[in-house]
Amino acid sequence: MVKIKMIEINKTVGIIGANGYTGSELVRLLAYHPHVSLSFLYSRSNSGTKISDLYPDLATVCEMVLTDKPEEVDILFLCLPHKESQNWLTQNPVKDSTLVIDLGNDFRLDGNLGNRNFIYGLPEINKKQLSGAKSIANPGCFATAIQLALLPLAQKGLLYEVYTTGITGSTGAGQSLQATTHFTWRNDNISAYKTLTHQHVDEILQQLVSFNTNEISMNFVPWRGDFARGIFTSSTVKTDLELSDINQLYQDFYADAPFVKVSEKAIDLKQVVNTNRCVIHIEKSGNVAVIHSAIDNLLKGASGQAVQNMNIAMGWEENSGLNLKPIAF
Amino acid sequence: MVKIKMIEINKTVGIIGANGYTGSELVRLLAYHPHVSLSFLYSRSNSGTKISDLYPDLATVCEMVLTDKPEEVDILFLCLPHKESQNWLTQNPVKDSTLVIDLGNDFRLDGNLGNRNFIYGLPEINKKQLSGAKSIANPGCFATAIQLALLPLAQKGLLYEVYTTGITGSTGAGQSLQATTHFTWRNDNISAYKTLTHQHVDEILQQLVSFNTNEISMNFVPWRGDFARGIFTSSTVKTDLELSDINQLYQDFYADAPFVKVSEKAIDLKQVVNTNRCVIHIEKSGNVAVIHSAIDNLLKGASGQAVQNMNIAMGWEENSGLNLKPIAF
Amino acid sequence: MVKIKMIEINKTVGIIGANGYTGSELVRLLAYHPHVSLSFLYSRSNSGTKISDLYPDLATVCEMVLTDKPEEVDILFLCLPHKESQNWLTQNPVKDSTLVIDLGNDFRLDGNLGNRNFIYGLPEINKKQLSGAKSIANPGCFATAIQLALLPLAQKGLLYEVYTTGITGSTGAGQSLQATTHFTWRNDNISAYKTLTHQHVDEILQQLVSFNTNEISMNFVPWRGDFARGIFTSSTVKTDLELSDINQLYQDFYADAPFVKVSEKAIDLKQVVNTNRCVIHIEKSGNVAVIHSAIDNLLKGASGQAVQNMNIAMGWEENSGLNLKPIAF
Amino acid sequence: MVKIKMIEINKTVGIIGANGYTGSELVRLLAYHPHVSLSFLYSRSNSGTKISDLYPDLATVCEMVLTDKPEEVDILFLCLPHKESQNWLTQNPVKDSTLVIDLGNDFRLDGNLGNRNFIYGLPEINKKQLSGAKSIANPGCFATAIQLALLPLAQKGLLYEVYTTGITGSTGAGQSLQATTHFTWRNDNISAYKTLTHQHVDEILQQLVSFNTNEISMNFVPWRGDFARGIFTSSTVKTDLELSDINQLYQDFYADAPFVKVSEKAIDLKQVVNTNRCVIHIEKSGNVAVIHSAIDNLLKGASGQAVQNMNIAMGWEENSGLNLKPIAF
C-alpha cells in the first residue's frame, strides 16, 4: 500500500536561551519535528560553543553552534530566566507575524506587552484562543500539573479549599550548581521548599478563579525529590460528588485533550517521564477526594507543552513531534 | 585520667521474627548495646540459617544461627507480620517478668492480652508509664512521624483538621518481592497508596484525641518514595498562633525528649537516616501552618524506638546503644 | 513550501513475548514506526490482558489485548526467554517469506534452524548480509556494547588480550522479582555477577575471532548497577598504535554507522539512555589503551537494534522509527 | 551481674579542616568515641559557624563552633585539600608529643617532614609501626580498597600484572559543586575519569612493590558511581594458585585484621556502607582470578581508618568508637 502525504514544511525556529535545560529540551524535540527547522540557537554566555558540547546526547542530533546574533524567524521560543523575557523582547524587536512562545513567567499573569497580548498556553482550556495566536505564555510546571488536576472541579464551581503536596525532580531547579542540587545532598533525600509561598500558586488561582464565582484557597507544599525528571502531585478537596461522577466529569472535560489521561487505576510518575502526557487518578473516602496527577516537568511542564502550543497556533496536528517514547523503566 | 564505670550487664534478649527488616535492624542495634546480650534469634522460615547469611553486613557482627526454639529471656521483641503477635504470645506463653515489646500493630489500639496490658510506646508522651513496664506496643512508622509533628498542638486542644502527605522508603514495605518494590519500577518513581485509608490513621487519632476534647479529622495521603530508608511528612493545619509561639510550644513539649529536635531551619530526610532522631520544622503563612517531620522508618519508626522503649522500661539511659552515626551523605 | 512524500506502509508485525521488557519496548518503538502496524501481541501468561494494563505508560499509545493466538504477519519478533525461541518456531511454523527477528540467544552462535539461517544482527559488521535477510539473530546487550568497543581493533588483527568491566541496569535482569532486583537491596548498591563466565563472552569472541587470525582472550567482569537502563563498559588492551591512529581507525570503521559515535571527549551513560546510539571514547597511557562504550541495554542492546535490523532487512531507512528523544537528564 | 570497667579518658582532639566531608565524618565518629573529647574544630573559611549549621545531622550530636584558632591537643587530624597539610604543619608548629594523622596525600609517598616521619597508616600491614607512632599518613580511599584486595598476593611475590576497575560514590569528589557532582547529571549515570592515571596508583604500587621483588604493573580504570558513599573494585590477575589456596592465603593474611572480612560468598557494596569494614571476595576461572573488594570511602577509606590508626597508635582497642551500625538497606 502506498499513501501519499503532503507535508508543509519548514517554518523557521529560533531559541533564545538554548543553553539551559528547557532550551536544550526544545532542541531535542524540534530536531525531529516534521514541520520546522532550527535557524539559530541563541545564548549570550555560551556563544561560539556547539550545543552538543554542552549536551553530548545531542551529538549527531544537532551540531549547531550557539550564537549571540538572533535572526528573523517564523517562530521564536524564549527560554530565559524568569523576568528576562520582557527585557529581551524590548531590546530585540520581533516582527508582529512571528509566533513568540515564552517559557518564563513574565506574561502568565499579565499578558500585555506593547501590541502583543500573550495567551495563557494551557491547551486544555485555551485551545481556541491558541489557534492562530502570535503570543503565548507557556505555563509553569507545577502550575500545569495542579491545574490539570483541579480544572474540571473548578469549572463546575465545586472547588473551595485545596491542600496540595507536589514533588519535583532536580531539573526543575535548573542547571546552576546549588547546595540542594549537589548529588551528595540530594540523593535519597526529600525536603520541602517555598512552603505555602510557591510562585505558581498565583498562576494557578488566576486560572481556576476565572471559572469560579466562589473564592478558592490553595495550600501548596512543594517538595524536592531525589530524581531528575517529573512532577507528582496529590490534591485533597472536599466534595459531595460520587467518585463515579467525578471520574465522568474529568473524562468529559478531557475528551478532546490528547495528552491528558484520566485513569481509574493507580498512577505513578514514570508512566509519563519522557512524554508530553499528564495522567490523573482520583480517589475518594467519605466526603474527601484526592486527585493525583503526574507530568514530566521538562515536557508537559515546559518544552513539550511549548511545542504543543506551537502546533495548535500553527494549525498543525496537536501531537506533531510529540509522539515520544516513554522511558517507562 | 581514669574513670571507673560500673556496668550492669547482660539482660538476655530474644527476637521473634529476626529474619525480617525490623528484626535484623534490632540485631544491628543490640549487638553493640552495653546492657544486653542476644540469647536467640527466632525464625520459623529461616531456622538453621545464620543471620549473617541473610544479612551479610552482619558478618563478624553477629554470627548467630536462626532457631525455631525460643528460650526464656529477660526481654523479648516481637517482629512479626501484623496480627501474628497475639497468636504467637497465645501459643508461646512468656513469663510475667519478661519485658515484651511488640513491633507489630496488634496491641496499639487495644493493649489488653490476658494479664498483660500493653503501653503505647511513644516515649515522648508515655515515658512515665513506660518506666518499669512489662508490655509495650511499639508505634507504627508513619504514626510516629505524624504524631511527633502534631502532639504539641493536640495537647493544647488546637488541632482540628489536618492534611498530611508523607513519603516512605521501600524498607517500609518489608522484604517480600512485590511489583512496587522491584527496582526497575521504583527507581526514580513516586506513587500514592492507601490514600486516606492508611492503617496508621486510627493509631494516630487515638493518641491525639486522648489529649483533645474536640474532634480531629485527619486526611493522610501516603506516597511511596524512591529511596530505601526514611519518612518525611508535611502536615497542614489552620491556627491563629504566631509562628514564634508554635515554635516555643514545640520546644517546651520536647524539652525532655533526647531524640526529637525542633529546628528553626529547614530540615531534610538525610539528617536523620541511620539515627533514632526525629527532626521537626514549622512554617507559617497567613493562618496556615505546615509542620514537617522526618525520621528513619526502621529506627525511630521501628527498631530504634523499640530499643529506646526497652531502655526506659529497664531504667537505663534512654540513648543506650542509640548513639548512632548518621549516614549524613 | 509543500513537500510530497510517498510512504509505503503497513507491513504487519507480531511480537511473541510482548509482555516482557524487550517486548513492551518494541511496542513503544513500533507504535510510532512509519512503515509497520502491529497485528498481534502474543503472551501465553498474560493472554486476555491489555498491554497498557501491564505497562500503563502505553495507555493511549497502544491499547491492544495480549493474545495466545499468533497470526500470519510480514515481520515477527521473538522476545522469549533464552532457549525458547527454537521451541516456539518448531511448534508454530512460520512462512518462509516472514522476516523473523529473534531477540534471544538461540541463534547467535549457530544460526541454523531448518531452512532458515539466522544472520547475526550487528549492523555495524553485517549490514550487507542483513539487507533482505529473512532470519536475524539480534545480539546480546553486553555483546553489543563490547563488540562495538573492540571491532575496529579486531578487524585489523590488533586484539589479543582484553580486560573488560561492564555495568548494567536492572532492566537487564528482566521483570521477574529476585533478591538482586529488590529496590531495597539494589538502590545505591554495586555487585559483580557471572565473573569471567558471562554467556555473552562466547558470542563476542565468535565475532571478534572471525576477523582475527590470532587468538583473543577476553576477561569480562560484569557488574550490577543501581540504575534501570543502560550499559557502560571499559575495555583495557595493549597496543602500540598512537591514540590519534586508534581514533582514526574507529572513525573510519564507523563512518557508515548512523548510531555509533566515536567521541574524542569523555562519555557518560546518560548520553545514550532512551536512544539507539552507542558512544565510544578511547584513552591511552603508555602502551595501554582503554576503550569505553555506552548503550541503552533495551534499545541498541535489544529492541532498538531489532528495529534497526528490521529497517535494514526491509530496505527502509536505517533510522526509521529510531529518532528517539534522549532522556538526557 | 555487675562488671567494672576502667576507662582512661579524655585525650584531647583537634580537627583541621573540619568543614569538609572527611572532617565532619571524623566529628560524627569522635563525638561518641570513648577515649577522646573534641577540643576544637578548625576551619578558615567557615570560622564562626556552628558545625551543626553546616551539617544539620550533627545537631544535638556536636554543637561546636568552627574556629580559626587551633589549640594544643593530644591528637590532631588534618583534613585538608591535598598538598596543604605540609604547609599547615610548617606554619603551625605542633608539639612532638602530639599524634598527627594526615588524611591528605602529602606524606603517603614520602613521610619525612622535619623530625617527623609519617608511617603509612594501613593497619593491615603496618600495625606494629603504627603502635606508638606520632605521625601517620592515612591512605587514600581507592588505595585502601585496592591494596587490601592485592596485598596477600603481593607479599607472596605472586603479583605481576593487575587490571582493576573501581567505582566510587560522589562523596569521593568532596563537597565542592562541580558539573560531575550535579544531581541532574550524576543520577543514574556512570562515567570514567582519570583513566590509567589516578593518583592513587603510585601509592598502591609503592606499598605492593615493597613486598615484591618483581615488577608489578597496575592498570586502573576509576568510574564515577551514582551513589553517595562507597567504593567497589574488581581486580583481575593471572595466577596458577587454586582458588582454595588463594582463599586460605587471604584468610591467613587477615587473621588479625578485625575490619577485613574475606567472604566465600558474593559481596556487595551496601554490606559495608556506614561501617569501617572491608569485604573481599575472590573468584577464579582457568588461570585468571578476580578479587572484589568493597569499603565505605569515607570510613575505611578515610575517617574511619584514621580513627582506627589513632586507636592503634594510642594503644586502645582497635575498634574503639568504630562499632558502627551498617546502613544495610
PDB file of C-alpha atoms in Angstrom, chain C residues 141-261:
ATOM      1  CA  CYS C 141      23.214  -6.275  25.204  1.00  0.00           C
ATOM      2  CA  PHE C 142      26.700  -6.603  26.715  1.00  0.00           C
ATOM      3  CA  ALA C 143      27.782  -8.304  23.485  1.00  0.00           C
ATOM      4  CA  THR C 144      26.731  -5.236  21.509  1.00  0.00           C
ATOM      5  CA  ALA C 145      28.446  -2.737  23.780  1.00  0.00           C
ATOM      6  CA  ILE C 146      31.687  -4.697  23.974  1.00  0.00           C
ATOM      7  CA  GLN C 147      31.913  -5.677  20.308  1.00  0.00           C
ATOM      8  CA  LEU C 148      31.351  -2.105  19.178  1.00  0.00           C
ATOM      9  CA  ALA C 149      34.209  -1.134  21.513  1.00  0.00           C
ATOM     10  CA  LEU C 150      36.596  -3.745  20.092  1.00  0.00           C
ATOM     11  CA  LEU C 151      35.686  -4.454  16.480  1.00  0.00           C
ATOM     12  CA  PRO C 152      37.911  -1.863  14.800  1.00  0.00           C
ATOM     13  CA  LEU C 153      40.969  -3.277  16.575  1.00  0.00           C
ATOM     14  CA  ALA C 154      39.897  -6.867  15.948  1.00  0.00           C
ATOM     15  CA  GLN C 155      39.418  -6.477  12.228  1.00  0.00           C
ATOM     16  CA  LYS C 156      42.995  -5.171  11.961  1.00  0.00           C
ATOM     17  CA  GLY C 157      44.300  -8.178  13.865  1.00  0.00           C
ATOM     18  CA  LEU C 158      45.406  -5.932  16.703  1.00  0.00           C
ATOM     19  CA  LEU C 159      43.446  -7.522  19.509  1.00  0.00           C
ATOM     20  CA  TYR C 160      44.998 -10.113  21.808  1.00  0.00           C
ATOM     21  CA  GLU C 161      44.114  -9.918  25.461  1.00  0.00           C
ATOM     22  CA  VAL C 162      41.165  -7.863  26.663  1.00  0.00           C
ATOM     23  CA  TYR C 163      40.162  -6.931  30.206  1.00  0.00           C
ATOM     24  CA  THR C 164      36.626  -5.588  30.312  1.00  0.00           C
ATOM     25  CA  THR C 165      34.409  -4.399  33.135  1.00  0.00           C
ATOM     26  CA  GLY C 166      30.798  -3.613  32.306  1.00  0.00           C
ATOM     27  CA  ILE C 167      27.899  -2.375  34.383  1.00  0.00           C
ATOM     28  CA  THR C 168      24.249  -2.934  33.533  1.00  0.00           C
ATOM     29  CA  GLY C 169      20.915  -1.545  34.630  1.00  0.00           C
ATOM     30  CA  SER C 170      18.290  -3.608  36.389  1.00  0.00           C
ATOM     31  CA  THR C 171      16.188  -3.973  33.236  1.00  0.00           C
ATOM     32  CA  GLY C 172      18.898  -6.342  32.019  1.00  0.00           C
ATOM     33  CA  ALA C 173      17.673  -8.806  34.635  1.00  0.00           C
ATOM     34  CA  GLY C 174      14.124  -8.818  33.289  1.00  0.00           C
ATOM     35  CA  GLN C 175      10.864  -8.291  35.075  1.00  0.00           C
ATOM     36  CA  SER C 176      10.962 -11.281  37.399  1.00  0.00           C
ATOM     37  CA  LEU C 177      11.223 -10.446  41.082  1.00  0.00           C
ATOM     38  CA  GLN C 178      14.573 -11.541  42.507  1.00  0.00           C
ATOM     39  CA  ALA C 179      16.610 -10.685  45.558  1.00  0.00           C
ATOM     40  CA  THR C 180      19.002  -8.718  43.351  1.00  0.00           C
ATOM     41  CA  THR C 181      16.217  -6.715  41.710  1.00  0.00           C
ATOM     42  CA  HIS C 182      14.560  -5.760  45.016  1.00  0.00           C
ATOM     43  CA  PHE C 183      14.721  -1.987  45.333  1.00  0.00           C
ATOM     44  CA  THR C 184      15.798  -2.112  48.965  1.00  0.00           C
ATOM     45  CA  TRP C 185      18.794  -4.227  48.023  1.00  0.00           C
ATOM     46  CA  ARG C 186      19.803  -2.683  44.739  1.00  0.00           C
ATOM     47  CA  ASN C 187      19.407   1.021  45.471  1.00  0.00           C
ATOM     48  CA  ASP C 188      22.890   2.592  45.928  1.00  0.00           C
ATOM     49  CA  ASN C 189      24.427  -0.863  45.591  1.00  0.00           C
ATOM     50  CA  ILE C 190      27.073  -2.346  43.287  1.00  0.00           C
ATOM     51  CA  SER C 191      27.914  -6.021  42.887  1.00  0.00           C
ATOM     52  CA  ALA C 192      29.586  -8.417  40.481  1.00  0.00           C
ATOM     53  CA  TYR C 193      27.930 -11.457  38.889  1.00  0.00           C
ATOM     54  CA  LYS C 194      28.929 -14.182  36.439  1.00  0.00           C
ATOM     55  CA  THR C 195      32.549 -13.082  36.837  1.00  0.00           C
ATOM     56  CA  LEU C 196      34.594 -14.323  33.847  1.00  0.00           C
ATOM     57  CA  THR C 197      31.714 -16.618  32.864  1.00  0.00           C
ATOM     58  CA  HIS C 198      29.062 -14.340  31.334  1.00  0.00           C
ATOM     59  CA  GLN C 199      27.256 -16.053  28.447  1.00  0.00           C
ATOM     60  CA  HIS C 200      27.958 -13.133  26.097  1.00  0.00           C
ATOM     61  CA  VAL C 201      31.705 -13.834  26.052  1.00  0.00           C
ATOM     62  CA  ASP C 202      31.308 -16.682  23.572  1.00  0.00           C
ATOM     63  CA  GLU C 203      29.096 -14.520  21.402  1.00  0.00           C
ATOM     64  CA  ILE C 204      31.671 -11.727  21.457  1.00  0.00           C
ATOM     65  CA  LEU C 205      34.632 -13.981  20.740  1.00  0.00           C
ATOM     66  CA  GLN C 206      32.893 -15.713  17.837  1.00  0.00           C
ATOM     67  CA  GLN C 207      32.525 -12.379  16.069  1.00  0.00           C
ATOM     68  CA  LEU C 208      35.897 -10.926  17.010  1.00  0.00           C
ATOM     69  CA  VAL C 209      37.793 -14.045  16.053  1.00  0.00           C
ATOM     70  CA  SER C 210      36.110 -14.136  12.656  1.00  0.00           C
ATOM     71  CA  PHE C 211      38.196 -11.083  11.805  1.00  0.00           C
ATOM     72  CA  ASN C 212      41.308 -12.157  13.512  1.00  0.00           C
ATOM     73  CA  THR C 213      43.902 -14.792  12.803  1.00  0.00           C
ATOM     74  CA  ASN C 214      45.358 -14.661  16.284  1.00  0.00           C
ATOM     75  CA  GLU C 215      43.736 -15.957  19.401  1.00  0.00           C
ATOM     76  CA  ILE C 216      41.875 -13.417  21.532  1.00  0.00           C
ATOM     77  CA  SER C 217      41.356 -13.836  25.240  1.00  0.00           C
ATOM     78  CA  MET C 218      38.562 -11.932  26.940  1.00  0.00           C
ATOM     79  CA  ASN C 219      38.358 -11.422  30.686  1.00  0.00           C
ATOM     80  CA  PHE C 220      34.968  -9.912  31.437  1.00  0.00           C
ATOM     81  CA  VAL C 221      33.702  -8.818  34.850  1.00  0.00           C
ATOM     82  CA  PRO C 222      30.019  -7.779  34.721  1.00  0.00           C
ATOM     83  CA  TRP C 223      28.578  -5.617  37.481  1.00  0.00           C
ATOM     84  CA  ARG C 224      25.015  -4.929  38.537  1.00  0.00           C
ATOM     85  CA  GLY C 225      24.334  -1.195  38.618  1.00  0.00           C
ATOM     86  CA  ASP C 226      21.917   0.846  40.706  1.00  0.00           C
ATOM     87  CA  PHE C 227      20.021   2.282  37.747  1.00  0.00           C
ATOM     88  CA  ALA C 228      17.319   0.864  35.483  1.00  0.00           C
ATOM     89  CA  ARG C 229      18.579   1.446  31.926  1.00  0.00           C
ATOM     90  CA  GLY C 230      21.961   1.339  30.290  1.00  0.00           C
ATOM     91  CA  ILE C 231      25.318  -0.366  29.938  1.00  0.00           C
ATOM     92  CA  PHE C 232      28.733   1.219  30.382  1.00  0.00           C
ATOM     93  CA  THR C 233      31.900  -0.751  29.635  1.00  0.00           C
ATOM     94  CA  SER C 234      35.638  -0.126  29.816  1.00  0.00           C
ATOM     95  CA  SER C 235      37.997  -2.479  27.962  1.00  0.00           C
ATOM     96  CA  THR C 236      41.732  -2.396  28.580  1.00  0.00           C
ATOM     97  CA  VAL C 237      44.115  -3.655  25.889  1.00  0.00           C
ATOM     98  CA  LYS C 238      47.754  -3.323  24.927  1.00  0.00           C
ATOM     99  CA  THR C 239      48.603  -1.684  21.653  1.00  0.00           C
ATOM    100  CA  ASP C 240      51.478   0.203  20.063  1.00  0.00           C
ATOM    101  CA  LEU C 241      49.158   2.344  17.966  1.00  0.00           C
ATOM    102  CA  GLU C 242      49.125   6.051  18.706  1.00  0.00           C
ATOM    103  CA  LEU C 243      45.874   7.356  20.192  1.00  0.00           C
ATOM    104  CA  SER C 244      45.271   9.504  17.129  1.00  0.00           C
ATOM    105  CA  ASP C 245      45.645   6.443  14.902  1.00  0.00           C
ATOM    106  CA  ILE C 246      43.234   4.469  17.034  1.00  0.00           C
ATOM    107  CA  ASN C 247      40.709   7.273  16.852  1.00  0.00           C
ATOM    108  CA  GLN C 248      41.122   7.440  13.078  1.00  0.00           C
ATOM    109  CA  LEU C 249      40.715   3.679  12.833  1.00  0.00           C
ATOM    110  CA  TYR C 250      37.458   3.867  14.787  1.00  0.00           C
ATOM    111  CA  GLN C 251      36.157   6.875  12.862  1.00  0.00           C
ATOM    112  CA  ASP C 252      36.776   5.068   9.615  1.00  0.00           C
ATOM    113  CA  PHE C 253      35.271   1.830  10.792  1.00  0.00           C
ATOM    114  CA  TYR C 254      32.067   3.543  11.889  1.00  0.00           C
ATOM    115  CA  ALA C 255      31.839   6.063   9.028  1.00  0.00           C
ATOM    116  CA  ASP C 256      28.635   4.458   7.761  1.00  0.00           C
ATOM    117  CA  ALA C 257      27.161   3.558  11.149  1.00  0.00           C
ATOM    118  CA  PRO C 258      24.494   6.166  11.971  1.00  0.00           C
ATOM    119  CA  PHE C 259      24.070   5.008  15.550  1.00  0.00           C
ATOM    120  CA  VAL C 260      27.718   4.810  16.608  1.00  0.00           C
ATOM    121  CA  LYS C 261      29.533   7.944  17.697  1.00  0.00           C
TER     122      LYS C 261
END
